[in-house]
PDB file of C-alpha atoms and ligand atoms in Angstrom:
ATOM      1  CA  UNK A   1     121.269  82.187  87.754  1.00 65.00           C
ATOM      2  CA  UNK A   2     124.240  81.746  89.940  1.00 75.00           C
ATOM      3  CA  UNK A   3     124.772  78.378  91.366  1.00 91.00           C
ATOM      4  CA  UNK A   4     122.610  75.982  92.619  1.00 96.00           C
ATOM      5  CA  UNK A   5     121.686  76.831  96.835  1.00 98.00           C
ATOM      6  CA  UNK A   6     121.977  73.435  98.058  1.00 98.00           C
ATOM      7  CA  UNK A   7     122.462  72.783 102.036  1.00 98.00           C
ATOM      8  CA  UNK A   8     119.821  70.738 104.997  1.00 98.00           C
ATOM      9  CA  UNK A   9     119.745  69.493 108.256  1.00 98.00           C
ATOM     10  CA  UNK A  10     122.872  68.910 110.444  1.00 98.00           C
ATOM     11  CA  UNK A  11     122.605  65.343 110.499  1.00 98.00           C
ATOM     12  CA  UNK A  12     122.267  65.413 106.863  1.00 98.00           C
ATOM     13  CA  UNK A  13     119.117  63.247 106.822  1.00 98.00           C
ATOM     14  CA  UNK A  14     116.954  66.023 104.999  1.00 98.00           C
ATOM     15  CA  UNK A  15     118.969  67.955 101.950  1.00 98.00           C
ATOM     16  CA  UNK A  16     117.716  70.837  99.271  1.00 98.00           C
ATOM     17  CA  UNK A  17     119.362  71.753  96.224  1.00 98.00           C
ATOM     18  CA  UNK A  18     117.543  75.133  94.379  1.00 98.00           C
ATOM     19  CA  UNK A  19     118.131  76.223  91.003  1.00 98.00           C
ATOM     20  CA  UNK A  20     117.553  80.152  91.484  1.00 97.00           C
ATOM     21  CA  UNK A  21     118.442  82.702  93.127  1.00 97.00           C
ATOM     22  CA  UNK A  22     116.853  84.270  96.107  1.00 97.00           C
ATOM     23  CA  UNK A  23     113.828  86.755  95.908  1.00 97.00           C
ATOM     24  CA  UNK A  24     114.871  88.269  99.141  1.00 96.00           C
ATOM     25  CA  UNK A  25     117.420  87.761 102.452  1.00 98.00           C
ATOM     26  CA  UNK A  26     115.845  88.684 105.286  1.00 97.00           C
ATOM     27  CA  UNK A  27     116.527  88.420 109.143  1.00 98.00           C
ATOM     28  CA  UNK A  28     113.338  88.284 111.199  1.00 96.00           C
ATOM     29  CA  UNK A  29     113.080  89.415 114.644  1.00 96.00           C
ATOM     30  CA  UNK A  30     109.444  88.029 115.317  1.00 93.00           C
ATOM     31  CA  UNK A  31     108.957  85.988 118.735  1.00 92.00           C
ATOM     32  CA  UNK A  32     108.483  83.639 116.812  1.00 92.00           C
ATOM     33  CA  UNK A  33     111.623  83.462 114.813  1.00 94.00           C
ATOM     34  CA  UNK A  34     113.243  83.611 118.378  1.00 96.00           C
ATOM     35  CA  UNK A  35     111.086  80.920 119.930  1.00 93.00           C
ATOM     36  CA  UNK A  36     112.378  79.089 117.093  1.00 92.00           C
ATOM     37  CA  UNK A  37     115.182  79.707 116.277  1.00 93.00           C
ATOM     38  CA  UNK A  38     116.545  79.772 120.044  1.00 94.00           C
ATOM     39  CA  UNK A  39     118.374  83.378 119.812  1.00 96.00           C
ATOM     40  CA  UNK A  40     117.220  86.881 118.541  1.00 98.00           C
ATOM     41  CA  UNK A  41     116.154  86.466 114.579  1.00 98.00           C
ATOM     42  CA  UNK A  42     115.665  83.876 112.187  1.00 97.00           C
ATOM     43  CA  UNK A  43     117.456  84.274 108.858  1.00 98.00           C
ATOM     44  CA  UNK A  44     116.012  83.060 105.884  1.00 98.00           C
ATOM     45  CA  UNK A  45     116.617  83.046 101.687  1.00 98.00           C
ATOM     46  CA  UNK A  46     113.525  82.563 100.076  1.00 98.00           C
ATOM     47  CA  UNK A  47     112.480  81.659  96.452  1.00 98.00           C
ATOM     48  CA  UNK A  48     110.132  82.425  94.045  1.00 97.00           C
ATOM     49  CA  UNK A  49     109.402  79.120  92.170  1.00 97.00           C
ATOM     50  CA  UNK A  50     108.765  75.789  94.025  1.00 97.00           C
ATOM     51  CA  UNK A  51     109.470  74.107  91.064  1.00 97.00           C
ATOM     52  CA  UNK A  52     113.180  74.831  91.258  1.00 98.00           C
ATOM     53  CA  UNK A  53     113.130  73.131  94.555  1.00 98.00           C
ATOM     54  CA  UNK A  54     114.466  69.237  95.356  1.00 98.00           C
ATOM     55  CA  UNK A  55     114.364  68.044  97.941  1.00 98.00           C
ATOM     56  CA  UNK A  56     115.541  64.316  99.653  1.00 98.00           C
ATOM     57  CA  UNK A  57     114.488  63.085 102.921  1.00 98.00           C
ATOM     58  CA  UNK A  58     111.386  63.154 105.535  1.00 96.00           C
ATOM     59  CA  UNK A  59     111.199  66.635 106.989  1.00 97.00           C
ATOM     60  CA  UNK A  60     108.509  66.613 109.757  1.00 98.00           C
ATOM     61  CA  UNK A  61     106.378  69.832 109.856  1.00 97.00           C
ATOM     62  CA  UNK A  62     104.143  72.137 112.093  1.00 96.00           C
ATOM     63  CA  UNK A  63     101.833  75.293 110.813  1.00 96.00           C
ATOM     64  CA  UNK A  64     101.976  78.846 112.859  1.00 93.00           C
ATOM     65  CA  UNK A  65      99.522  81.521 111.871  1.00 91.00           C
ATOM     66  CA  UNK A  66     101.819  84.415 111.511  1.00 79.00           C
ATOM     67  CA  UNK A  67     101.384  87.818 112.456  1.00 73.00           C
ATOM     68  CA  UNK A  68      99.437  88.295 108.916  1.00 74.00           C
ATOM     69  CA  UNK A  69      97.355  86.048 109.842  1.00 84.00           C
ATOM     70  CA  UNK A  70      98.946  83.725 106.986  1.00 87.00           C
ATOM     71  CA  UNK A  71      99.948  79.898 108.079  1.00 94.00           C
ATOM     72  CA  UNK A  72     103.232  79.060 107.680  1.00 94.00           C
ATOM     73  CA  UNK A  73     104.413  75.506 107.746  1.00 97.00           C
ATOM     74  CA  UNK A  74     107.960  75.084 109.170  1.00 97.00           C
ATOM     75  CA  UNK A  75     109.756  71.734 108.302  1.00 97.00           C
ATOM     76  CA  UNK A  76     112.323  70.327 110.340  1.00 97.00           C
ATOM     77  CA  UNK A  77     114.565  67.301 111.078  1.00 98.00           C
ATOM     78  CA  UNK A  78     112.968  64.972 112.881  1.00 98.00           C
ATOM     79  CA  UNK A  79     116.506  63.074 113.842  1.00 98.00           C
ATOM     80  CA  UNK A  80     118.540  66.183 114.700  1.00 98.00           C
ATOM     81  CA  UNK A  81     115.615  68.782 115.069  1.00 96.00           C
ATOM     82  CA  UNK A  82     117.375  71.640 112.865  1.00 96.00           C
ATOM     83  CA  UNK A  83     114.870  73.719 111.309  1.00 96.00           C
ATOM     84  CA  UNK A  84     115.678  73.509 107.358  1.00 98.00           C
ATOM     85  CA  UNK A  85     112.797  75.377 105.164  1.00 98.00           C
ATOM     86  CA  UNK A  86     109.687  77.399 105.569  1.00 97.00           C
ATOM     87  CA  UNK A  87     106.534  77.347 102.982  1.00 97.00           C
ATOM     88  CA  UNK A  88     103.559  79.632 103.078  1.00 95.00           C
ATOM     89  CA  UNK A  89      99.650  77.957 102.696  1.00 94.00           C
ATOM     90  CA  UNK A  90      98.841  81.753 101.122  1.00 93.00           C
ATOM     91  CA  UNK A  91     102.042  81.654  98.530  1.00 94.00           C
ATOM     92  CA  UNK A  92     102.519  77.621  97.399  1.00 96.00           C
ATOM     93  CA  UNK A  93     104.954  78.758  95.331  1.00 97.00           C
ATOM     94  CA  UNK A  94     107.328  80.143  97.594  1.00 97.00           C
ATOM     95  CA  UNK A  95     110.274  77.890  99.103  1.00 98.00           C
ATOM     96  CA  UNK A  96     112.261  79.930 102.282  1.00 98.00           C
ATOM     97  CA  UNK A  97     115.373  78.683 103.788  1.00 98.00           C
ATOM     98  CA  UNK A  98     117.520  79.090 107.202  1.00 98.00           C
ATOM     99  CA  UNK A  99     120.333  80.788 105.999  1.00 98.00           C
ATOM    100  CA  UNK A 100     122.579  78.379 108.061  1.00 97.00           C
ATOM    101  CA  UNK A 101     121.141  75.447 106.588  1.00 98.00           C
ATOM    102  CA  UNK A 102     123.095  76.199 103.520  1.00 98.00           C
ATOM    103  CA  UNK A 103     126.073  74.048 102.688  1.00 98.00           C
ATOM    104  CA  UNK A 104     127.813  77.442 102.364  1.00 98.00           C
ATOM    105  CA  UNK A 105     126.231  79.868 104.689  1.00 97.00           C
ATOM    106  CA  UNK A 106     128.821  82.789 103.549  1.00 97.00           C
ATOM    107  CA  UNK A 107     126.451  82.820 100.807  1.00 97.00           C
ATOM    108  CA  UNK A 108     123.969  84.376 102.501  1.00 98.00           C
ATOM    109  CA  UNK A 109     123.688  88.635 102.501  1.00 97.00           C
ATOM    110  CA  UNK A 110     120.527  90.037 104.011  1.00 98.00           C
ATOM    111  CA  UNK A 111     119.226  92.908 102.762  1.00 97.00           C
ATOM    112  CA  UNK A 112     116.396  93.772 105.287  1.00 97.00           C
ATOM    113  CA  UNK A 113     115.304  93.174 108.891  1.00 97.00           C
ATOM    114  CA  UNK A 114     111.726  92.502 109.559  1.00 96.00           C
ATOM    115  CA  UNK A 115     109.978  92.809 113.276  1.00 95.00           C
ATOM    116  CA  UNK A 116     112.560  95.176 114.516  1.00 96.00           C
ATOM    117  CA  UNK A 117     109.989  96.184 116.883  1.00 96.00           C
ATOM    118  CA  UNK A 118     110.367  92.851 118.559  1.00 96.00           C
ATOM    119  CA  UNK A 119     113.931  92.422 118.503  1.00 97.00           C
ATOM    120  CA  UNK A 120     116.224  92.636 121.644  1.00 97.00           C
ATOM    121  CA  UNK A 121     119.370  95.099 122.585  1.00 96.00           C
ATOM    122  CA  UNK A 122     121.426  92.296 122.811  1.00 98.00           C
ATOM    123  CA  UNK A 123     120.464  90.487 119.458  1.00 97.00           C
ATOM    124  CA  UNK A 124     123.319  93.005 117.371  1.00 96.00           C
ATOM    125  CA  UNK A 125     121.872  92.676 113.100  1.00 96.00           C
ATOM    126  CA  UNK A 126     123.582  94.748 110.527  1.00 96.00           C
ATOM    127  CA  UNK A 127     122.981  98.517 111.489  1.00 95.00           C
ATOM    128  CA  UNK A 128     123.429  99.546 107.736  1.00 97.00           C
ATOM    129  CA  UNK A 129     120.317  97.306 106.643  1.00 97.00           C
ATOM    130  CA  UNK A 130     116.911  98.686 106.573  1.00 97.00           C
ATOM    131  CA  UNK A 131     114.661  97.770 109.344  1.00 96.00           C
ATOM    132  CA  UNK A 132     110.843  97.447 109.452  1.00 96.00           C
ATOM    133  CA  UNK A 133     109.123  97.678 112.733  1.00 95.00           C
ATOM    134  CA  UNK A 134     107.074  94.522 111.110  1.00 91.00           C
ATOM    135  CA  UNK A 135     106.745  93.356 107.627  1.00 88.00           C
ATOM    136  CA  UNK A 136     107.740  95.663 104.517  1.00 86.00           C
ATOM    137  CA  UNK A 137     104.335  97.635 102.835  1.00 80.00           C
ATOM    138  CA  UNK A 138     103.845  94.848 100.321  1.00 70.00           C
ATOM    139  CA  UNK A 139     104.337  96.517  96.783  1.00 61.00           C
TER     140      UNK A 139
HETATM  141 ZN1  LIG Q   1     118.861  66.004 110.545  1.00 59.09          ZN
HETATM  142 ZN1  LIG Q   2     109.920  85.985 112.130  1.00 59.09          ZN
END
């Protein structure tokens, strides 16, 4: 394992500290990740184990049933509104970030772009990465 992710809110009311590394980087291009998000994509580290996951502070939360028809709870800042992490009712183990919520957001390196079928001409992601018009075909 590399070092701990650790990052949170901009007010610095809610903070996260994970000891793992990312599963997968992704940048989504969903309406909802825009809606959301306020610009074109979301971009997100998630992780496999919940367990390697503390967290300090009151994040206040909402559910969206996702294109999959799997509820996602998003957790935000209820003080400064930034959106900080993402869990999934299906997966309880899984822990997602926004990839600027890091304290070090260089850290970030997506490898894939998800609902590129949704995105916009002027939202510009990384040519080079592979694009899915929705989700990847789950292995
Ligand atoms: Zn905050
Ligand atoms: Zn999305």
């Amino acid at each position: 394992m590399s070092k701990a992710y650790a990052g949170g809110c901009a007010c610095g009311a809610i903070r996260y500290d994970v000891a793992d590394d990312p599963m997968v980087a992704t940048d989504c291009q969903c309406q909802d990740c825009q809606r959301m998000s306020g610009t074109g994509h979301g971009s997100y580290l998630t992780f496999p184990r919940r367990s390697a996951v503390t967290l300090t502070g009151k994040a206040a939360h909402w559910d969206i049933v996702g294109d999959s028809g799997n509820v996602k709870t998003r957790a935000f800042c209820p003080t400064c509104g930034s959106p900080v992490y993402m869990t999934f009712a299906a997966m309880p183990d899984l822990f997602t970030v926004h990839a600027a919520s890091l304290d070090d957001p260089g850290r970030y390196q997506p490898q894939m772009v998800l609902y590129g079928v949704r995105g916009h001409a002027w939202d510009h992601v990384d040519p080079a990465l592979p694009k899915f018009d929705r989700m990847p075909p789950m292995p």
